Amino acid sequence: MENEQQGNILDQIISKKDSLPKKQKRLCDYMLNNYQDMGMLTVKELADKAGVGTTTVLRVFKLFGFDTFYDLKREFHNVQKDYTDKWENVQRSFSSGNESREVATLTDVFHESIHLINNSLNPQLIESFKNAMDLIANAKNINLLGLRPYRAVAIYLELLLEEFHSNTRQLSYDSDALYDRILQMKQDEVIVIFAFSPYVERAIDAAEVAHDHGIPIVLITDHLSCPISTFSDVIIKLEPSDKHFTIIPIIALVESIVIELGKRKSKTSIKKIQKLVETLKDRGVIIE
């Protein structure tokens, strides 16, 4: 190397890539996203995978002050070794009981999330998911309701579905008009309700009105004893946490719903998403 570099190679790439020409930036983005594989690639393989020419690769490693491509790969190796050493230190701290407060919090939350997802995924969930998707996929309109913190989950599901499914309605914004909107629904629609303990009275009342009106309900909850269970056609139960508030299992379920609905509507969903992406690119809303 000609010059001493500041920070590791990932930091250097992040700090410089946005000022580079388009192809060099594309190469930098590829290296950032695939830095674990850099040690196994030749110049040509890297160029092919990143979708650039070999001359772009040569320019970039020179730009970052490396004399040879080998020197660049060695820096990526050093990054991986550094991260590996740090992780081994963290693991040793687990066994010693001396882990830092930050490490303990991070690992506890991640381990609890994995535990909740694993415990939620059981035959009952699989069967309920299938039944729920049959209702959702065949519904003329998909209505979504989540109150208090679960409004965010309902909105997230709406945003994902709207990219390819136009018949989605959000009920979570204006709870005062909730009953009016439910009474305007038809029986070929469906309501997906997110209700987790402690339950919101307005959501329970809305479910009862919908049930009396003949509207199918998919309930996503943490306990089968949820008051809305009585009014629901399908109940999807997720494992609750007794350690901290979390919506990670709900997010995993939401994304499963979106992917499965996309598969079932693939003839139209793929075209709609492609058209949306093209439009966003043309209008400068997103960039590659």
Coordinates of C-alpha atoms in Angstrom, one line a residue, residues 93-230:
S93 CA -17.6 -12.8 28.2
F94 CA -20.9 -14.8 28.2
S95 CA -19.4 -17.7 30.1
S96 CA -17.5 -15.4 32.5
G97 CA -20.6 -13.5 33.5
N98 CA -18.8 -10.2 32.9
E99 CA -20.4 -9.1 29.7
S100 CA -21.1 -5.4 29.3
R101 CA -24.5 -4.0 29.8
E102 CA -24.8 -3.1 26.1
V103 CA -23.8 -6.6 24.9
A104 CA -26.1 -8.3 27.4
T105 CA -29.1 -6.2 26.2
L106 CA -28.4 -6.8 22.6
T107 CA -27.8 -10.6 22.9
D108 CA -30.8 -11.0 25.3
V109 CA -33.1 -9.3 22.9
F110 CA -31.9 -11.3 19.9
H111 CA -32.0 -14.6 21.7
E112 CA -35.5 -13.9 23.0
S113 CA -36.6 -13.0 19.5
I114 CA -35.3 -16.3 18.1
H115 CA -36.9 -18.2 20.9
L116 CA -40.3 -16.5 20.3
I117 CA -40.2 -17.2 16.5
N118 CA -39.2 -20.8 17.1
N119 CA -41.9 -21.4 19.7
S120 CA -44.5 -19.7 17.5
L121 CA -43.8 -21.9 14.5
N122 CA -45.8 -25.1 15.2
P123 CA -48.4 -27.2 13.4
Q124 CA -51.2 -25.0 14.8
L125 CA -49.7 -21.9 13.3
I126 CA -49.1 -23.5 10.0
E127 CA -52.7 -24.7 9.7
S128 CA -54.0 -21.3 10.9
F129 CA -51.8 -19.5 8.4
K130 CA -53.1 -21.6 5.5
N131 CA -56.7 -20.9 6.5
A132 CA -56.1 -17.2 6.9
M133 CA -54.4 -17.0 3.5
D134 CA -57.4 -18.7 1.9
L135 CA -59.6 -16.0 3.3
I136 CA -57.3 -13.1 2.5
A137 CA -56.4 -14.2 -1.0
N138 CA -60.1 -14.6 -1.9
A139 CA -61.4 -11.4 -0.3
K140 CA -62.5 -8.6 -2.5
N141 CA -61.0 -6.1 0.0
I142 CA -58.5 -6.6 2.9
N143 CA -59.3 -4.4 5.9
L144 CA -56.6 -3.9 8.5
L145 CA -57.0 -3.0 12.2
G146 CA -54.4 -2.5 14.8
L147 CA -54.7 0.0 17.7
R148 CA -52.1 1.5 20.1
P149 CA -48.6 0.1 19.3
Y150 CA -50.0 -2.4 16.8
R151 CA -51.3 0.4 14.5
A152 CA -47.7 0.5 13.3
V153 CA -47.8 -3.2 12.3
A154 CA -51.1 -2.8 10.5
I155 CA -49.7 0.2 8.6
Y156 CA -46.6 -1.8 7.7
L157 CA -48.7 -4.6 6.3
E158 CA -50.7 -2.1 4.3
L159 CA -47.6 -0.5 2.8
L160 CA -46.2 -3.8 1.7
L161 CA -49.5 -5.0 0.2
E162 CA -50.2 -1.8 -1.6
E163 CA -47.2 -2.4 -3.8
F164 CA -49.1 -5.1 -5.7
H165 CA -52.6 -5.3 -4.2
S166 CA -54.8 -2.2 -4.5
N167 CA -57.8 -3.5 -2.5
T168 CA -56.4 -2.8 0.9
R169 CA -58.1 -0.6 3.5
Q170 CA -56.6 0.8 6.7
L171 CA -59.0 1.0 9.6
S172 CA -56.5 2.0 12.2
Y173 CA -56.2 5.7 11.6
D174 CA -59.7 6.9 12.7
S175 CA -61.3 4.8 15.3
D176 CA -64.2 7.2 15.6
A177 CA -65.4 6.2 12.1
L178 CA -64.6 2.5 12.6
Y179 CA -68.2 1.3 13.0
D180 CA -69.4 3.4 10.0
R181 CA -66.7 1.7 7.8
I182 CA -67.4 -1.8 9.0
L183 CA -71.2 -1.4 8.4
Q184 CA -70.3 -0.5 4.8
M185 CA -68.4 -3.7 4.2
K186 CA -69.6 -6.6 2.2
Q187 CA -69.4 -10.2 3.2
D188 CA -66.8 -11.0 0.5
E189 CA -64.3 -8.8 2.4
V190 CA -62.1 -9.7 5.4
I191 CA -60.8 -7.9 8.4
V192 CA -57.3 -8.7 9.8
I193 CA -57.1 -7.6 13.4
F194 CA -53.9 -7.3 15.5
A195 CA -54.9 -7.7 19.1
F196 CA -52.3 -8.4 21.9
S197 CA -52.6 -8.2 25.7
P198 CA -53.7 -5.8 27.2
Y199 CA -56.5 -5.7 24.7
V200 CA -58.1 -2.5 23.5
E201 CA -61.9 -2.3 24.1
R202 CA -62.5 -0.5 20.8
A203 CA -60.9 -3.4 18.8
I204 CA -63.1 -5.9 20.7
D205 CA -66.3 -3.8 19.9
A206 CA -65.3 -3.5 16.3
A207 CA -64.8 -7.3 16.0
E208 CA -68.2 -7.9 17.5
V209 CA -69.9 -5.5 15.0
A210 CA -68.0 -7.1 12.1
H211 CA -69.0 -10.5 13.2
D212 CA -72.7 -9.5 13.6
H213 CA -72.5 -8.0 10.1
G214 CA -71.1 -11.3 8.7
I215 CA -67.6 -10.1 7.9
P216 CA -64.9 -12.8 8.2
I217 CA -62.2 -12.0 10.8
V218 CA -58.6 -13.1 10.9
L219 CA -57.3 -12.5 14.4
I220 CA -53.6 -12.3 15.1
T221 CA -53.0 -12.5 18.8
D222 CA -50.9 -13.7 21.7
H223 CA -53.5 -15.8 23.6
L224 CA -56.4 -17.9 22.4
S225 CA -58.3 -16.4 25.4
C226 CA -58.3 -13.0 23.6
P227 CA -61.9 -11.7 23.7
I228 CA -61.9 -11.3 20.0
S229 CA -61.4 -15.0 19.5
T230 CA -65.1 -15.6 20.0

